[in-house]
Short mmCIF file of C-alpha atoms in Angstrom, two decimals:
data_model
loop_
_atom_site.label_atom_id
_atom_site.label_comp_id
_atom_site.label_asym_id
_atom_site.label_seq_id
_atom_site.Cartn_x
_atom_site.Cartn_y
_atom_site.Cartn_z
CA UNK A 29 17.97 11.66 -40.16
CA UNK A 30 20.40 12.43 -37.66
CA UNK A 31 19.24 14.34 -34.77
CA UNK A 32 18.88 15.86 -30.98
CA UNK A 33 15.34 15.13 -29.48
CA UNK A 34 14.54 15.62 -25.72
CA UNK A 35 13.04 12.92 -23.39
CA UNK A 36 11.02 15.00 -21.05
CA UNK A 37 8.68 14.19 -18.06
CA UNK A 38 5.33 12.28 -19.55
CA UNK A 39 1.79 13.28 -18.73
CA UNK A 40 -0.08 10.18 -18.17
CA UNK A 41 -3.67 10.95 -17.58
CA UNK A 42 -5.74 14.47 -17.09
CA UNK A 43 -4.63 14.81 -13.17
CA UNK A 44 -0.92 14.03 -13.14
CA UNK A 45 1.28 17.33 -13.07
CA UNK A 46 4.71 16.04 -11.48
CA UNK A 47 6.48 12.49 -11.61
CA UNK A 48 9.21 11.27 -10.12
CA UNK A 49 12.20 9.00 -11.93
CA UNK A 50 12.73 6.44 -9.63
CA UNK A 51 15.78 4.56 -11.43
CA UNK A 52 17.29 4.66 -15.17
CA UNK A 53 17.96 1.23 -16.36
CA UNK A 54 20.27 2.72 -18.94
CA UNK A 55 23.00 5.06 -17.93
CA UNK A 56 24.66 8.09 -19.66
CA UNK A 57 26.71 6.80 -23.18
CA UNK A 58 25.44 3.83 -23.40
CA UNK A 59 23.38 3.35 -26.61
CA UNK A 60 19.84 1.65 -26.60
CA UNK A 61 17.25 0.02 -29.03
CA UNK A 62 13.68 0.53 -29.70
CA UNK A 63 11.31 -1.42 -27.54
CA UNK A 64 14.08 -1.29 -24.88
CA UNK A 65 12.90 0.18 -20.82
CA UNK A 66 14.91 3.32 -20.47
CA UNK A 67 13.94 4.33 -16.79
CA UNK A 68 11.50 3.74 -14.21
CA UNK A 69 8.67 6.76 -13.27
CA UNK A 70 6.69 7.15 -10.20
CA UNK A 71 2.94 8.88 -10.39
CA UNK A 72 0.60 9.74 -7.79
CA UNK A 73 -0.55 5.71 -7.79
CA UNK A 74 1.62 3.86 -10.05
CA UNK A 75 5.77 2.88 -11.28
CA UNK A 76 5.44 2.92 -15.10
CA UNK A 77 8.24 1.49 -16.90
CA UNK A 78 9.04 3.54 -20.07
CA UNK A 79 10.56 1.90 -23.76
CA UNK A 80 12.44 3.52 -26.22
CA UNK A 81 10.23 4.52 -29.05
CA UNK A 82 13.34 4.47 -31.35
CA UNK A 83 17.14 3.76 -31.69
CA UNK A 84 19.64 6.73 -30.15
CA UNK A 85 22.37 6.90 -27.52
CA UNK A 86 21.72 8.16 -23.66
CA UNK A 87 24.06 11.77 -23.93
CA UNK A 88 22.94 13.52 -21.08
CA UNK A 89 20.42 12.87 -18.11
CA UNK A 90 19.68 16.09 -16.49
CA UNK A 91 17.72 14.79 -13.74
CA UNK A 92 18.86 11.21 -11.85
CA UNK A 93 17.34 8.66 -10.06
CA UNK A 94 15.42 8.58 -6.85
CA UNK A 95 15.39 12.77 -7.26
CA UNK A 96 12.52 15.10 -6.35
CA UNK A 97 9.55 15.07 -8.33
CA UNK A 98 9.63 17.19 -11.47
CA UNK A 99 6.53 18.65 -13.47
CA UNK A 100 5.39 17.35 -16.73
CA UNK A 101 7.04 18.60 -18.96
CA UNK A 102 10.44 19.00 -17.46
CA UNK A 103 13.74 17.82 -18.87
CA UNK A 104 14.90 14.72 -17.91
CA UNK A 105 17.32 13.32 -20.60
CA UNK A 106 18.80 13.97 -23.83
CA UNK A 107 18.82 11.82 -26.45
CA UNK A 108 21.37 11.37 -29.41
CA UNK A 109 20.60 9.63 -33.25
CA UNK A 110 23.59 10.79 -34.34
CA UNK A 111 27.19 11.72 -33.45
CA UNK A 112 26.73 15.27 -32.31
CA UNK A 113 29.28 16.88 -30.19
CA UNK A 114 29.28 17.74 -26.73
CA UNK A 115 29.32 21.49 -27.22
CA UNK A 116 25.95 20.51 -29.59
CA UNK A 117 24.53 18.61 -26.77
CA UNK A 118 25.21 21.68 -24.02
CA UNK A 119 23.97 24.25 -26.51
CA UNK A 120 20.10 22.02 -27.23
CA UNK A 121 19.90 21.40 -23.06
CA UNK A 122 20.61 25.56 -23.29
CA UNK A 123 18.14 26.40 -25.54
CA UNK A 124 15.49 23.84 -24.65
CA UNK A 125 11.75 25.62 -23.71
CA UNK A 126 9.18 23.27 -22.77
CA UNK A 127 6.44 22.86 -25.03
CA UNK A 128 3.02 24.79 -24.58
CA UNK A 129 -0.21 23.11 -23.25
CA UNK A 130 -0.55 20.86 -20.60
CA UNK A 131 2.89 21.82 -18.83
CA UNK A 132 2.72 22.21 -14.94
CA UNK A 133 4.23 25.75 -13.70
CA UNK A 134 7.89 25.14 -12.94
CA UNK A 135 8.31 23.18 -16.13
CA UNK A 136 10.94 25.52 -17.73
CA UNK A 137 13.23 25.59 -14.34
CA UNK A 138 14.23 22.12 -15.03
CA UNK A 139 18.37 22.47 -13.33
CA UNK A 140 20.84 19.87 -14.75
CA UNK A 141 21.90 17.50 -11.83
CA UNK A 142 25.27 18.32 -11.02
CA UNK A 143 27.60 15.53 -10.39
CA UNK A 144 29.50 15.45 -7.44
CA UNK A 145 33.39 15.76 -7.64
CA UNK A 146 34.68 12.03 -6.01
CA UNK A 147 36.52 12.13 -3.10
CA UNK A 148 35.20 15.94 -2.32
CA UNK A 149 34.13 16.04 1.19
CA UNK A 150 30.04 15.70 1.74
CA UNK A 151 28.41 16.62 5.09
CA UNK A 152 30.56 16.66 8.22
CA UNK A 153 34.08 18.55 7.33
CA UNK A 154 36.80 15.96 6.59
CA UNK A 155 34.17 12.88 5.38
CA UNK A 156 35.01 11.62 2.02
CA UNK A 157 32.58 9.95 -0.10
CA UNK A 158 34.50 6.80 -1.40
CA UNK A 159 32.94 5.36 -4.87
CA UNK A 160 31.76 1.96 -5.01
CA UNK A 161 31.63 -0.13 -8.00
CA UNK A 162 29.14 -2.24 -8.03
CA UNK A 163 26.35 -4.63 -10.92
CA UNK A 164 24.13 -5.50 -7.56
CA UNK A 165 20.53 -3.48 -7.82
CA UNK A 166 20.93 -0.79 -5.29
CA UNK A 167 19.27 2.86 -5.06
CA UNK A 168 20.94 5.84 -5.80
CA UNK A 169 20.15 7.26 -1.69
CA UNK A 170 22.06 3.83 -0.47
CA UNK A 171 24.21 3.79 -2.72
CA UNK A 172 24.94 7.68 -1.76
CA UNK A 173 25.26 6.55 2.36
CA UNK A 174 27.62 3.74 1.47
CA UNK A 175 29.58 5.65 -0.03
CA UNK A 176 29.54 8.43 2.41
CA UNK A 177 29.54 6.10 5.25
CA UNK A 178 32.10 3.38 4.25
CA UNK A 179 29.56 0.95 3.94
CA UNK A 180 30.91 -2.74 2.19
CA UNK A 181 27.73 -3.41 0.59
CA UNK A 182 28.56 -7.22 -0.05
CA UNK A 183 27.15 -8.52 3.37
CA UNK A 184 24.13 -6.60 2.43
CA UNK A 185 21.19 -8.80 1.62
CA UNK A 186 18.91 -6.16 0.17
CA UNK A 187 14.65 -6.05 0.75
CA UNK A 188 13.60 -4.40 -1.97
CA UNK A 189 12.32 -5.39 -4.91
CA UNK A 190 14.44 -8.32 -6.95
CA UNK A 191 16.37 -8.07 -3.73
CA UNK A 192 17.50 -4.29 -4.28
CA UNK A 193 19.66 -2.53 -1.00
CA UNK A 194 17.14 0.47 -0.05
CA UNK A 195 18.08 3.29 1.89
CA UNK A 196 17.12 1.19 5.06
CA UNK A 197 19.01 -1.36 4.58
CA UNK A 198 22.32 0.70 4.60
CA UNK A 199 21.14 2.69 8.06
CA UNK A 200 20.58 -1.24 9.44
CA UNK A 201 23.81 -2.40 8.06
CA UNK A 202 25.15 0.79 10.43
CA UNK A 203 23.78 0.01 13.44
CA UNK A 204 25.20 -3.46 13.13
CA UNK A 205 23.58 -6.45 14.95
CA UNK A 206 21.95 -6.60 18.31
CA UNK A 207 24.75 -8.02 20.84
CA UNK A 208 22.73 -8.37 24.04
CA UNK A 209 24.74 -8.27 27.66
CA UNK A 210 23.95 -11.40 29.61
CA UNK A 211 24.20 -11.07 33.65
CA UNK A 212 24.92 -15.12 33.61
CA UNK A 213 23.13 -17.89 35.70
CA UNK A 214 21.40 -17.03 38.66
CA UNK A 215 23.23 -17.82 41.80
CA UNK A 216 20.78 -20.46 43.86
CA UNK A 217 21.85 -21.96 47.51
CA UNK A 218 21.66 -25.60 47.05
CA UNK A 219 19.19 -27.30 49.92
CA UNK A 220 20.05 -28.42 52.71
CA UNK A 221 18.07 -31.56 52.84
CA UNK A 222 18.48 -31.05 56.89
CA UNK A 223 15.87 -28.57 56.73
CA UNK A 224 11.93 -29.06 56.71
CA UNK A 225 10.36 -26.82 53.88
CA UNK A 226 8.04 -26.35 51.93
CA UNK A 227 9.13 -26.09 48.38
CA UNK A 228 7.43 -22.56 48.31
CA UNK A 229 9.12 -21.74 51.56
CA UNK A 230 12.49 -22.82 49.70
CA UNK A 231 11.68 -20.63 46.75
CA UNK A 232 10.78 -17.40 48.34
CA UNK A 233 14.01 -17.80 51.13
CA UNK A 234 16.55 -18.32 47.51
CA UNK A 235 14.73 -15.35 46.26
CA UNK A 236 15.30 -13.30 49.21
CA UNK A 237 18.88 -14.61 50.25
CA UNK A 238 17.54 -15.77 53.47
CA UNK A 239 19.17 -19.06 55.18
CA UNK A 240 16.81 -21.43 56.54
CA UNK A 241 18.51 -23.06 58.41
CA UNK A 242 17.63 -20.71 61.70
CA UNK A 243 14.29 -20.89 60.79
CA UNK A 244 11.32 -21.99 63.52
CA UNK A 245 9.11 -23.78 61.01
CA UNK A 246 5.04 -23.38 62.55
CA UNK A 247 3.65 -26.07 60.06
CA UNK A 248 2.87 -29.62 60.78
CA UNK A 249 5.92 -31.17 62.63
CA UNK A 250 7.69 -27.90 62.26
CA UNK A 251 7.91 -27.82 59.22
CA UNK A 252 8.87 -24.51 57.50
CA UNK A 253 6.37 -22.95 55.70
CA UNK A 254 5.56 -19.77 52.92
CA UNK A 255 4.30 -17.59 56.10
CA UNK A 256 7.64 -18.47 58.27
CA UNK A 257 9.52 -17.23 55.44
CA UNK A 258 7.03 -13.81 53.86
CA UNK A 259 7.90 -12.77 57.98
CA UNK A 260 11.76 -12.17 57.38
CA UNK A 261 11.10 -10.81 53.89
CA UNK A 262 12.53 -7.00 55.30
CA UNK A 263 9.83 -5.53 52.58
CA UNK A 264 6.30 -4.58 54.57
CA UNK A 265 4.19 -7.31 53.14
CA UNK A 266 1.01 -5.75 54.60
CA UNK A 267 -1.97 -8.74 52.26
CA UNK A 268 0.48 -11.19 52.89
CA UNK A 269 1.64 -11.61 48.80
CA UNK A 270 5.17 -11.52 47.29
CA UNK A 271 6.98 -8.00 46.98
CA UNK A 272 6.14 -6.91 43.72
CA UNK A 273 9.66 -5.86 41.84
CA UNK A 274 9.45 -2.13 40.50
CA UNK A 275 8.52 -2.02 36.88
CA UNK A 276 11.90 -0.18 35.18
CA UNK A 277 10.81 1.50 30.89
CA UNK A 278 13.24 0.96 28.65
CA UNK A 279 13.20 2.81 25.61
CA UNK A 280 10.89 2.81 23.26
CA UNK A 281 12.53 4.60 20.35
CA UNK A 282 10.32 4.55 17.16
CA UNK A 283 10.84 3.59 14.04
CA UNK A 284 10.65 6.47 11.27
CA UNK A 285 8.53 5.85 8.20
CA UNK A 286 8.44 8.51 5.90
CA UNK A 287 5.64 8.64 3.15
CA UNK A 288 6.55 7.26 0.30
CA UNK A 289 4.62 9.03 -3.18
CA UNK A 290 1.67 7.03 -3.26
CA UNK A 291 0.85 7.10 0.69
CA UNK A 292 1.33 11.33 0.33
CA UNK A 293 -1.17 11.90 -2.67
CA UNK A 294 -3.41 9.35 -1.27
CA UNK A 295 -3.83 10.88 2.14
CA UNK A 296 -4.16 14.19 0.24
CA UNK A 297 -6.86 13.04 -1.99
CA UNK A 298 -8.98 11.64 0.71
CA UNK A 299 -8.36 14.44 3.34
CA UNK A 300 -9.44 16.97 0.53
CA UNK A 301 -12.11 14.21 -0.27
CA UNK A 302 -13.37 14.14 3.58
CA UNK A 303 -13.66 17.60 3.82
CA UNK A 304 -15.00 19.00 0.64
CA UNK A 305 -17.72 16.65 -0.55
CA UNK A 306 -20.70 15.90 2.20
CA UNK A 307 -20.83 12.31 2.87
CA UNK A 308 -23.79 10.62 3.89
CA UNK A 309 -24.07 6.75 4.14
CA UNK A 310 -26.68 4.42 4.16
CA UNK A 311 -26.72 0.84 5.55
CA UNK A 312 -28.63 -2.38 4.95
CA UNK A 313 -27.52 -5.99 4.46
CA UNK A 314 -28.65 -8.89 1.77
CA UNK A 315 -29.04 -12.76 2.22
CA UNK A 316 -26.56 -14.60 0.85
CA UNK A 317 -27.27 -17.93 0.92
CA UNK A 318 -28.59 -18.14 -2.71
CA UNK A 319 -25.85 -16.16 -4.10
CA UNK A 320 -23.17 -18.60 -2.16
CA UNK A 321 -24.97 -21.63 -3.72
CA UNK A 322 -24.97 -20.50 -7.00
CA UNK A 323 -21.54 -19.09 -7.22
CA UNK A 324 -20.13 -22.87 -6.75
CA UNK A 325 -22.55 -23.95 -9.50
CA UNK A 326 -21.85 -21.25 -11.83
CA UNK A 327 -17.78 -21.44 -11.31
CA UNK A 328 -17.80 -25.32 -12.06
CA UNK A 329 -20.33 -24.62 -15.40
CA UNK A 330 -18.38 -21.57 -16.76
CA UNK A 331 -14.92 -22.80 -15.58
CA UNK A 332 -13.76 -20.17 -13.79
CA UNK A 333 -13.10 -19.00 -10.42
CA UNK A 334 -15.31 -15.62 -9.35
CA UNK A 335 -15.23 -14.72 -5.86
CA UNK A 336 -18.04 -13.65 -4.01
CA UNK A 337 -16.58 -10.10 -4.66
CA UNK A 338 -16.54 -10.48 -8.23
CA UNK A 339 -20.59 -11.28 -8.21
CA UNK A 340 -21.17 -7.81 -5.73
CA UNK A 341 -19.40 -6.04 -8.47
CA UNK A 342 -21.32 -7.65 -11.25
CA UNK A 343 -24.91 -6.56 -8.82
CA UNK A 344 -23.69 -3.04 -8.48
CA UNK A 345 -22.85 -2.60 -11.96
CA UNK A 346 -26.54 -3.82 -12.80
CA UNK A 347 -27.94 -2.32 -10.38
CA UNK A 348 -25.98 1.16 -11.53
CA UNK A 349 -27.21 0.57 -15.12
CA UNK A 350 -30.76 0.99 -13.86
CA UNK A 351 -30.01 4.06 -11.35
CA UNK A 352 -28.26 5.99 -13.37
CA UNK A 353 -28.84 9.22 -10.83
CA UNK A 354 -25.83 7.01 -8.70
CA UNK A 355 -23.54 6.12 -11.25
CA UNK A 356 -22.40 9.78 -11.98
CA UNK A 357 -19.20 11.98 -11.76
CA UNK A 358 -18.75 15.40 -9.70
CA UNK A 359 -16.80 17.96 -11.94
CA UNK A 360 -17.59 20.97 -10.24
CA UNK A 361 -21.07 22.21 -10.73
CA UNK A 362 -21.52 19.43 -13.29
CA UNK A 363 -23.09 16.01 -12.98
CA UNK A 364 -21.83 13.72 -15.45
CA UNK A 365 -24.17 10.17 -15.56
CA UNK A 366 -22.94 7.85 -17.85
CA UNK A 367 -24.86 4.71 -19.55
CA UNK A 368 -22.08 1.75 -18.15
CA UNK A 369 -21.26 1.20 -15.29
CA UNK A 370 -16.93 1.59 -15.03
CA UNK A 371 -16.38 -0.13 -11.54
CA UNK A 372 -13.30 0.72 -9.73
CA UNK A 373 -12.14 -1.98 -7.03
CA UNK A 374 -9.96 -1.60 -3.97
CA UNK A 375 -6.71 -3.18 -4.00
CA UNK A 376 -4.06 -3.44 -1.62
CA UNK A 377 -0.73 -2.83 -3.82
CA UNK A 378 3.20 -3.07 -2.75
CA UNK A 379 2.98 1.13 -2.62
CA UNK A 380 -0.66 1.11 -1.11
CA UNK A 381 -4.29 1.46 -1.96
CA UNK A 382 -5.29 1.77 -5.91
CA UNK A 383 -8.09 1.95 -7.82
CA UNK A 384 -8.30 -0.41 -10.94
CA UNK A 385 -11.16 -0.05 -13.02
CA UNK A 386 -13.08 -2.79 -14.57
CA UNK A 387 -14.53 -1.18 -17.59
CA UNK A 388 -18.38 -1.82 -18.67
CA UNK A 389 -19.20 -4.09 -15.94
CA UNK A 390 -22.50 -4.45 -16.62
CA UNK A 391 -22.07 -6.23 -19.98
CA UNK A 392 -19.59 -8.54 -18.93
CA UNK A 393 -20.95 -12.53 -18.26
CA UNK A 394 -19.66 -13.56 -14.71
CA UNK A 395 -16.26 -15.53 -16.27
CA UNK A 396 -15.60 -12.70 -18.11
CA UNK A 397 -15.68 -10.43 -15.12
CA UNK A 398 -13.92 -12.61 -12.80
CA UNK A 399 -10.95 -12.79 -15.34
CA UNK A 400 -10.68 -9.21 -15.72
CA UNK A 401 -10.59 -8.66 -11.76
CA UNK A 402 -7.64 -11.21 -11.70
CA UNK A 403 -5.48 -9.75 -14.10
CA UNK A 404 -5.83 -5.72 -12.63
CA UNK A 405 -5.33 -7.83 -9.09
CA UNK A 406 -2.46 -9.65 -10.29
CA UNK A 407 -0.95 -6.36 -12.27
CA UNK A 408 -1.62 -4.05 -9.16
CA UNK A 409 0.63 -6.33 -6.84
CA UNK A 410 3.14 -6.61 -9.73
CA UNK A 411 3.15 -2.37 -10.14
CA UNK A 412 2.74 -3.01 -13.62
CA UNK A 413 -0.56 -0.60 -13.14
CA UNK A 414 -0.57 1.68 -15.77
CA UNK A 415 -2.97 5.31 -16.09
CA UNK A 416 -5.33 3.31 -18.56
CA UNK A 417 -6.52 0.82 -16.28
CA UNK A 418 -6.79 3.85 -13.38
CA UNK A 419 -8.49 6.68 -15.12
CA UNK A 420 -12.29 7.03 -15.04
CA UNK A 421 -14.39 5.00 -12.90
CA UNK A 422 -18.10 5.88 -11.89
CA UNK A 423 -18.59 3.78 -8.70
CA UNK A 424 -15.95 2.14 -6.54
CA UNK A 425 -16.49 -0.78 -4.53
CA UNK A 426 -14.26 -1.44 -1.18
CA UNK A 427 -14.76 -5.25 0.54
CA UNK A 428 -12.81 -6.07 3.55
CA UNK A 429 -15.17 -8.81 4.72
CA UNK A 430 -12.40 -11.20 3.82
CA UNK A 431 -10.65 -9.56 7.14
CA UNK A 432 -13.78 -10.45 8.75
CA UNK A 433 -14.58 -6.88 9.35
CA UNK A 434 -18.49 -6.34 9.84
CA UNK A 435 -18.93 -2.91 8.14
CA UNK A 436 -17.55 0.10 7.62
CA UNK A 437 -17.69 3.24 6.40
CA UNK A 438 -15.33 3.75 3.29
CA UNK A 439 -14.20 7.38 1.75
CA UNK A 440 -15.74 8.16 -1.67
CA UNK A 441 -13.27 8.28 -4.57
CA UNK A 442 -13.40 11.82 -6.34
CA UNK A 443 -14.78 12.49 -8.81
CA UNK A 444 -17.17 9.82 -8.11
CA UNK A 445 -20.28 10.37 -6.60
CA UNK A 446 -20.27 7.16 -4.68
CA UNK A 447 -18.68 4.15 -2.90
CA UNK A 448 -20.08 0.65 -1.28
CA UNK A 449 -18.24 -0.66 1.16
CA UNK A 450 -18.95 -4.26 1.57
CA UNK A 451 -18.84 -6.43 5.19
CA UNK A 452 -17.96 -10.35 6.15
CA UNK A 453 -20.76 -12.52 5.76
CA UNK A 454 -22.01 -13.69 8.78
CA UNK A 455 -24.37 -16.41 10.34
CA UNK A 456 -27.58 -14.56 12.18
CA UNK A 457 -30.03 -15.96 13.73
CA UNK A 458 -33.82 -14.84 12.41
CA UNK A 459 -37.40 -15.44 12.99
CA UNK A 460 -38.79 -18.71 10.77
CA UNK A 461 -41.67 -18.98 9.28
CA UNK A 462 -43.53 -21.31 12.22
CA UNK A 463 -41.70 -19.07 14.78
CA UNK A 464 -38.94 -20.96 15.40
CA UNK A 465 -35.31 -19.39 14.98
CA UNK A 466 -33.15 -20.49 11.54
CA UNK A 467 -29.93 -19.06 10.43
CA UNK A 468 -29.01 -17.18 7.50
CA UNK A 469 -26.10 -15.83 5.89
CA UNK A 470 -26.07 -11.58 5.63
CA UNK A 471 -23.70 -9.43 4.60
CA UNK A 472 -23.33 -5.82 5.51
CA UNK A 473 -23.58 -3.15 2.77
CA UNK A 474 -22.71 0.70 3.70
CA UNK A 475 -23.23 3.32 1.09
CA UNK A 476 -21.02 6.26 1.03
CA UNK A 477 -23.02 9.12 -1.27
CA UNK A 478 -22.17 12.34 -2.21
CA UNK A 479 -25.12 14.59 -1.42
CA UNK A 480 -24.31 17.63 -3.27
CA UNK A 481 -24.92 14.94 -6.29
CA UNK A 482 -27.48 12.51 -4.99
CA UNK A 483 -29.99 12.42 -2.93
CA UNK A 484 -30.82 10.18 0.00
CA UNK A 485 -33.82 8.50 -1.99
CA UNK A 486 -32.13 7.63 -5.13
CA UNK A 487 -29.38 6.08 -3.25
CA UNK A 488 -32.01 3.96 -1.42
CA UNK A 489 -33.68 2.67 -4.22
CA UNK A 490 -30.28 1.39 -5.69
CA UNK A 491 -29.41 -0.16 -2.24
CA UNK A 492 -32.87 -1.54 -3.00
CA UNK A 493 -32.53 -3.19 -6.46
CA UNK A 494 -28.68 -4.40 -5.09
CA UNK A 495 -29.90 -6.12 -2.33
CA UNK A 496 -32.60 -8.01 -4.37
CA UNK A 497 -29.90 -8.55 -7.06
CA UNK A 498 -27.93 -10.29 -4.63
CA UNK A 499 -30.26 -12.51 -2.90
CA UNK A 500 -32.11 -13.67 -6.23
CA UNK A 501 -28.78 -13.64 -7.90
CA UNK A 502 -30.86 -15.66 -11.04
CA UNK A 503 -31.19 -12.37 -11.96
CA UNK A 504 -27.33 -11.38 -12.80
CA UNK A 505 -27.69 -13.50 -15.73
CA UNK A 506 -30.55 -11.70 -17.09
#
């Protein structure tokens, strides 16, 4: 049946209310197939690509790449499965209200982007924006500078991603290269090899422009020395040193580095996080000598590759399963404790810190756990993240021991209740059991709680039952 349907701003998970389209892969007329990507849409923490769900041609997109964010809901495109007409297509985009439920405020003031007129003038009076045809990957705010600017975008190798020209790379292309001015050799009297010096002597007189030839040398056989020369320096040299030159600042100009999406909600969330829920921590550490020995036994057994992260993850979500006062939500006034464990890890992505959760932990053998860590890792620094492997989450582990930070105090991730942020393992000395001194290997566990849902003694006794998880690690297996 031939029809009109709107393509309108998604809602992917319960706390997204805006998105942003970051670039259409398809543009306006052209005609696309199911199972095809259509554009590109940035969330508060991931790019989702989105695919035709059926067959129909691209007749209008309302709002274009690299725009401001629009609420869900809004009107973003409209798509054709017929032949309508364009007077059809003007009176739908005319009549369109955004559906009920679930729409942010501001969904229904969705404003058609208005092309701009080629060759009108843009900014400063009498600059004309001159188009550029181009099939090289290129944003729509460098491809706008270029154009505005004059830019020839072919000597542009572009940074981005699968070499795309961002908005930077135009402003560098701009400034054109560095051409430094060079003052040329330094002029040097050549020696007169009638002269006794001292090759220090020789190097402070060339310094100074002083001839040494006049020169009453009071060394050994009259021979010129440093002192002869420091006393015709015409700088007071009061301890007897070299004039120090005058330091001269050049400028320091900085670079500008606006927050991108991700970095703005996340600073949000955990500024809102700092100051709304009471954090208090709690610190021990565990041996892991045990645990380090039995990881390279286990990994050549099962086949697989678990990092010492992966078996921390695999003690919390144990040790979670039998506190279940710490493996809780905060909605509100309302504790929700929940029977699994869903562990979210800390990743460092392309756009910044997420969150990936690695559902059910706790019933997951070692191999399967490790493999599950690798592919959110490996999908995280892809941004091929999508809101089903962010959402949820009960307890979030954060481990930058592999920096070889000792400890540290880590944010906790709303609406969790709690966060472990885990240290470098170390080599410390300790007391033996003759009273001699042996080395062991520790590592540093903080726990980040929030008291309005736990109190200090529950989250001691998990600390507890973790630390003897990890250093009689026979018992992850159990």
């Amino acid at each position: 049946m031939s029809r009109i349907r709107a393509f309108t701003m998604p809602k992917w998970g319960i706390e997204m209310t805006e998105g942003t389209v970051a670039e259409w892969m398809v543009r306006e007329g052209d005609a696309f197939t199911r199972g095809q990507t259509l554009c590109l849409i940035e969330t508060a923490k991931i790019t989702n690509e989105v695919e035709a769900e059926y067959d129909a041609t691209l007749r209008r997109i309302l709002v274009s790449g690299g725009s401001e964010a629009e609420p869900v809901g809004a009107l973003l495109a409209v798509f054709d499965e017929g032949q309508h007409s364009d007077d059809e297509i003007e009176a739908f985009i005319a009549a369109f209200v955004p559906a009920e439920g679930g729409v942010a405020q501001g969904a229904a003031k969705t404003k058609a982007a208005v092309p701009e007129p080629v060759g009108a003038a843009v900014g400063a009076p009498g600059r004309v924006r001159v188009p550029i045809e181009t099939n090289r990957p290129i944003s729509p705010e460098a491809l706008r500078l270029a154009e505005e600017e004059g830019v020839d975008i072919a000597g542009i190798e572009g940074t981005g991603r699968q070499g795309r020209i961002t908005h930077q790379d135009v402003i560098k292309a701009l400034r054109g290269p560095a051409r430094p001015t060079l003052k040329g050799r330094l002029a040097v009297p050549e020696d007169d090899p009638k002269v006794f010096a001292s090759p220090l002597a020789r190097r402070i007189a060339a310094l100074h422009e002083i001839a040494l030839s006049g020169v009453a040398g009071t060394g050994p056989r009259g021979r010129i020395s440093k002192a002869d020369v420091l006393a015709l320096v015409p700088a007071p040299a009061s301890s007897g040193s070299l004039a120090v030159p005058a330091f001269v600042a050049g400028e320091n100009r900085p670079e500008i580095v606006p927050f991108d999406r991700i970095r703005k909600v996340v600073a949000q969330r955990l500024t809102q996080a700092k100051q709304e829920i009471p954090h208090f921590y709690l610190r021990l550490s565990a041996r892991a000598d045990v645990l380090l020995e039995l990881r390279k036994s286990a990994n050549l057994v099962l086949g697989c590759k678990a990092s010492v992260n992966d078996w921390i993850v695999k003690a919390c979500a144990m040790a979670l399963v039998r506190h279940p006062e710490v493996n809780v939500q905060v909605h509100g006034t309302d504790i929700y404790r929940f029977p699994h464990a869903d562990v979210s890890i800390a990743v460092a992505g392309p756009q910044g810190l997420v969150t990936p959760v690695v559902r059910q932990a706790d019933r997951m053998r070692i191999d399967q756990l490790a493999a599950e860590t690798r592919r959110l890792i490996d999908k995280a620094q892809g941004r091929g993240l999508g809101m089903e492997d962010m959402e949820g989450g009960t307890f979030s582990v954060s481990n930058l021991g592999m920096f070889g930070i000792e400890n540290f105090d880590a944010i906790i991730n709303p609406p969790q209740g709690a966060i472990l942020a885990v240290g470098a393992a170390q080599r410390q000395p300790v007391e033996a059991a003759g009273g001699g001194v042996a080395f062991e290997t520790r590592i540093a566990l903080t726990l980040s709680l929030d008291h309005r849902a736990i109190d200090g003694a529950a989250g001691a006794q998990f600390l507890q039952t973790l630390k003897t998880l990890i250093e009689e690690p026979q018992g992850l297996f159990a």
